[in-house]
């Protein structure tokens, strides 16, 4: 049995199948963990949803910002963009079932055997792992509740940028979703910044990557995607970046947790 982790698919099903074939992935034996953003921008978001959902217990994925946006658009809340390329999902005969499955995926997942933690964008500097767990479970319960449409409508916005225990329920929900699915850079006090999205080398000197502000990382290993500009590089021990920008013409990367080996397949067609 092997455990494989893969970065953001964003509709790039062909590249995923290439990597799974290379490693001889078998759902009866192996596990596949995904950093979220299964959909958007790539050529086959519908195929990605069908493939991962069909794997059942052999696959674990966390929710990414594009996944949540798809759910919002499907419920008449978010505004669809041409670059999303999700119309086939909304029109598919099994579309409603796939969206229901997607809505019930976690924001934070932990591997019982290997002990690693996965979220789409990371864990904000202010939170311990236990705080992150509690926040994730609360937000997941809201997204899976009968009031989920209202919660999807309330998730948009950049504030609050900093966690406080006295935030009201709506503010806590929005911060939690932003932290788990949109976070990249932070102010020195841990406040989230959503204005800059380019390369780390060109980032304003007043901002730092969220993982640098966590100090010496003491929690179990953490795996995240979302930040394609990092090209899969993170210099903090125990924190693993997996989004290598397949849909932008980079590559799709798969990590075998058992051996530590990384495999990538180039995606020049999307450049």
Coordinates of C-alpha atoms in Angstrom, one line a residue:
X1 CA 0.0 0.0 0.0
X2 CA 1.3 3.5 -0.9
X3 CA 0.0 6.9 -0.2
X4 CA 0.2 9.5 -3.0
X5 CA -0.4 13.2 -2.7
X6 CA -1.0 15.4 -5.7
X7 CA -1.3 19.2 -6.1
X8 CA -4.1 21.3 -7.6
X9 CA -5.7 19.6 -10.6
X10 CA -7.9 22.5 -11.8
X11 CA -9.4 20.3 -14.5
X12 CA -6.1 18.7 -15.7
X13 CA -7.4 15.1 -15.7
X14 CA -5.0 13.8 -18.4
X15 CA -1.9 14.7 -16.4
X16 CA -3.3 13.1 -13.3
X17 CA -3.9 9.9 -15.2
X18 CA -0.4 10.0 -16.6
X19 CA 1.1 10.1 -13.1
X20 CA -1.2 7.5 -11.7
X21 CA -0.2 5.1 -14.5
X22 CA 3.5 5.8 -13.9
X23 CA 3.3 4.8 -10.3
X24 CA 0.9 1.9 -10.9
X25 CA -1.8 3.4 -8.6
X26 CA -4.5 0.9 -7.6
X27 CA -7.5 2.1 -5.6
X28 CA -7.9 -1.4 -4.0
X29 CA -4.4 -1.0 -2.5
X30 CA -3.3 2.6 -2.5
X31 CA -4.5 6.0 -1.3
X32 CA -4.7 9.3 -3.2
X33 CA -4.8 12.6 -1.3
X34 CA -5.4 15.9 -3.2
X35 CA -4.8 19.5 -2.1
X36 CA -8.1 20.8 -3.5
X37 CA -9.1 22.9 -6.5
X38 CA -10.2 19.9 -8.5
X39 CA -12.0 22.2 -10.9
X40 CA -11.6 25.5 -13.0
X41 CA -9.5 26.7 -15.8
X42 CA -8.3 23.3 -17.1
X43 CA -10.0 21.3 -19.9
X44 CA -11.8 18.6 -17.9
X45 CA -13.1 19.7 -14.5
X46 CA -16.1 17.4 -14.9
X47 CA -13.8 14.5 -15.5
X48 CA -11.8 15.3 -12.4
X49 CA -14.8 15.4 -10.2
X50 CA -16.1 12.1 -11.6
X51 CA -12.7 10.4 -11.3
X52 CA -12.0 11.4 -7.7
X53 CA -15.6 10.8 -6.5
X54 CA -15.5 7.4 -8.0
X55 CA -12.4 6.4 -6.0
X56 CA -14.5 6.4 -2.8
X57 CA -12.5 5.8 0.3
X58 CA -9.3 5.5 -1.8
X59 CA -9.3 9.3 -2.3
X60 CA -9.2 12.2 0.1
X61 CA -9.5 15.8 -1.1
X62 CA -9.8 19.0 0.8
X63 CA -11.8 22.0 -0.5
X64 CA -10.1 24.7 -2.4
X65 CA -11.3 28.2 -3.3
X66 CA -12.2 27.2 -6.8
X67 CA -14.2 24.3 -5.5
X68 CA -16.2 26.6 -3.2
X69 CA -16.7 29.1 -6.0
X70 CA -18.2 26.3 -8.2
X71 CA -20.6 25.5 -5.4
X72 CA -21.6 29.2 -5.1
X73 CA -22.1 29.5 -8.9
X74 CA -24.2 26.4 -9.0
X75 CA -26.4 27.8 -6.3
X76 CA -26.9 31.1 -8.1
X77 CA -24.6 33.0 -5.6
X78 CA -21.2 33.5 -7.2
X79 CA -20.7 35.1 -10.6
X80 CA -19.4 32.7 -13.2
X81 CA -16.3 33.6 -15.2
X82 CA -15.4 32.5 -18.7
X83 CA -12.0 31.2 -17.4
X84 CA -13.8 28.9 -14.9
X85 CA -14.8 26.4 -17.6
X86 CA -17.4 24.7 -15.4
X87 CA -20.5 24.8 -17.6
X88 CA -20.2 21.1 -18.4
X89 CA -20.5 20.4 -14.6
X90 CA -23.6 22.5 -14.3
X91 CA -25.3 20.9 -17.3
X92 CA -24.2 17.3 -16.6
X93 CA -26.9 14.7 -15.6
X94 CA -24.8 13.7 -12.6
X95 CA -23.8 17.3 -11.8
X96 CA -26.1 17.6 -8.7
X97 CA -24.7 14.4 -7.3
X98 CA -21.1 15.6 -7.8
X99 CA -21.8 19.0 -6.3
X100 CA -23.4 17.3 -3.2
X101 CA -20.3 15.1 -2.9
X102 CA -18.0 18.1 -3.3
X103 CA -19.8 20.1 -0.6
X104 CA -19.2 17.3 1.9
X105 CA -15.4 17.3 1.5
X106 CA -13.3 18.7 4.4
X107 CA -11.4 21.9 4.7
X108 CA -8.7 20.1 6.8
X109 CA -7.9 16.4 6.6
X110 CA -5.4 14.3 8.6
X111 CA -3.9 11.0 7.7
X112 CA -4.3 8.6 10.6
X113 CA -1.3 6.4 9.8
X114 CA 1.2 8.9 8.5
X115 CA 0.1 11.8 10.7
X116 CA 0.3 14.5 8.1
X117 CA -2.3 17.3 7.8
X118 CA -3.6 18.7 4.5
X119 CA -5.4 21.9 3.7
X120 CA -5.7 23.8 0.5
X121 CA -3.8 27.0 1.4
X122 CA -2.2 26.2 4.8
X123 CA -2.8 27.0 8.4
X124 CA -2.7 30.7 9.5
X125 CA 0.1 31.8 11.9
X126 CA -2.3 32.6 14.7
X127 CA -3.7 29.1 15.0
X128 CA -2.4 26.0 16.6
X129 CA -3.3 22.7 15.0
X130 CA -6.1 22.2 17.5
X131 CA -7.6 25.6 16.8
X132 CA -7.4 24.8 13.1
X133 CA -9.2 21.5 13.7
X134 CA -12.0 23.2 15.6
X135 CA -12.5 25.9 13.1
X136 CA -12.5 23.5 10.2
X137 CA -15.1 21.3 11.8
X138 CA -17.4 24.3 12.5
X139 CA -17.1 25.6 9.0
X140 CA -17.6 22.2 7.4
X141 CA -20.8 21.7 9.5
X142 CA -22.1 25.0 8.2
X143 CA -21.4 24.1 4.5
X144 CA -23.0 20.7 4.9
X145 CA -26.1 22.1 6.8
X146 CA -29.5 22.9 5.3
X147 CA -28.4 26.6 5.5
X148 CA -25.4 25.9 3.2
X149 CA -26.6 28.3 0.5
X150 CA -26.7 31.2 2.9
X151 CA -23.2 30.3 4.2
X152 CA -21.9 30.2 0.6
X153 CA -23.3 33.7 0.0
X154 CA -21.6 34.9 3.2
X155 CA -18.2 33.6 2.5
X156 CA -17.1 36.3 0.0
X157 CA -15.0 39.2 1.3
X158 CA -11.5 39.8 2.6
X159 CA -12.4 40.8 6.2
X160 CA -11.8 40.0 8.9
X161 CA -8.1 39.6 8.2
X162 CA -7.1 38.6 11.7
X163 CA -8.6 35.9 14.0
X164 CA -10.1 36.9 17.3
X165 CA -12.1 34.8 19.6
X166 CA -14.8 37.5 19.9
X167 CA -15.5 37.5 16.2
X168 CA -19.2 36.8 15.5
X169 CA -20.3 33.5 13.8
X170 CA -20.3 35.0 10.3
X171 CA -16.9 36.6 10.7
X172 CA -15.4 33.4 12.0
X173 CA -16.8 31.4 9.1
X174 CA -15.4 33.9 6.5
X175 CA -12.0 34.0 8.2
X176 CA -11.8 30.2 8.4
X177 CA -12.7 29.8 4.7
X178 CA -10.3 32.5 3.6
X179 CA -7.4 31.1 5.8
X180 CA -7.9 27.5 4.5
X181 CA -8.5 28.3 0.9
X182 CA -7.1 31.7 -0.1
X183 CA -4.1 32.5 2.2
X184 CA -0.7 33.2 0.8
X185 CA 1.0 36.2 2.4
X186 CA 0.5 37.8 5.8
X187 CA 1.4 41.0 7.5
X188 CA 4.0 40.6 10.4
X189 CA 1.1 40.5 12.9
X190 CA -0.4 37.5 11.1
X191 CA -3.1 39.5 9.3
X192 CA -4.0 37.9 6.0
X193 CA -3.3 39.8 2.8
X194 CA -5.1 39.1 -0.5
X195 CA -3.8 41.9 -2.6
X196 CA -0.6 40.3 -3.9
X197 CA -0.6 37.0 -5.8
X198 CA 2.5 36.9 -7.9
X199 CA 6.0 35.5 -7.2
X200 CA 7.5 35.4 -3.7
X201 CA 10.7 37.1 -4.9
X202 CA 8.7 40.2 -6.0
X203 CA 6.4 40.4 -3.0
X204 CA 6.3 43.6 -1.0
X205 CA 8.9 43.6 1.8
X206 CA 6.2 44.2 4.4
X207 CA 4.6 40.8 3.7
X208 CA 5.8 37.3 4.4
X209 CA 4.6 33.8 3.6
X210 CA 2.2 32.5 6.2
X211 CA 4.5 29.5 6.9
X212 CA 7.4 31.7 7.8
X213 CA 5.3 33.4 10.5
X214 CA 4.5 30.1 12.2
X215 CA 8.1 30.1 13.7
X216 CA 9.7 26.7 14.2
X217 CA 7.1 24.3 13.1
X218 CA 6.1 21.9 15.9
X219 CA 3.0 20.4 14.5
X220 CA 2.7 17.2 12.4
X221 CA 3.8 17.6 8.7
X222 CA 1.6 19.9 6.8
X223 CA 0.8 19.6 3.0
X224 CA -0.8 22.4 1.0
X225 CA -1.4 23.5 -2.6
X226 CA -3.0 26.8 -3.9
X227 CA 0.2 28.8 -4.4
X228 CA 1.5 27.9 -7.9
X229 CA 4.1 30.7 -7.9
X230 CA 6.1 28.7 -5.2
X231 CA 6.6 26.0 -7.9
X232 CA 6.4 23.4 -5.1
X233 CA 9.2 24.9 -3.0
X234 CA 8.9 25.6 0.7
X235 CA 12.1 26.1 2.8
X236 CA 10.4 25.2 6.2
X237 CA 11.0 21.7 7.3
X238 CA 7.8 19.7 7.7
X239 CA 5.8 21.9 5.4
X240 CA 5.2 20.6 1.8
X241 CA 4.0 22.7 -1.1
X242 CA 2.5 20.7 -4.0
X243 CA 0.9 23.1 -6.4
X244 CA 3.3 23.4 -9.4
X245 CA 1.0 25.3 -11.7
X246 CA -0.1 22.6 -14.2
X247 CA -3.0 24.7 -15.5
X248 CA -0.6 27.6 -16.0
X249 CA 1.8 25.6 -18.2
X250 CA 4.0 24.3 -15.3
X251 CA 3.6 20.8 -14.1
X252 CA 1.5 18.5 -12.1
X253 CA 3.3 17.0 -9.1
X254 CA 2.7 13.8 -7.2
X255 CA 4.5 12.9 -4.0
X256 CA 4.8 9.4 -2.7
X257 CA 4.6 9.9 1.1
X258 CA 6.2 6.5 1.8
X259 CA 9.4 7.0 -0.2
X260 CA 9.5 10.8 -0.3
X261 CA 9.8 10.6 -4.1
X262 CA 8.3 13.4 -6.2
X263 CA 7.2 12.9 -9.8
X264 CA 6.1 15.6 -12.1
X265 CA 4.6 15.7 -15.6
X266 CA 5.0 18.9 -17.7
X267 CA 1.9 20.7 -18.9
X268 CA 3.2 23.0 -21.7
X269 CA -0.1 22.9 -23.5
X270 CA -1.7 25.1 -20.9
X271 CA 1.0 27.9 -21.0

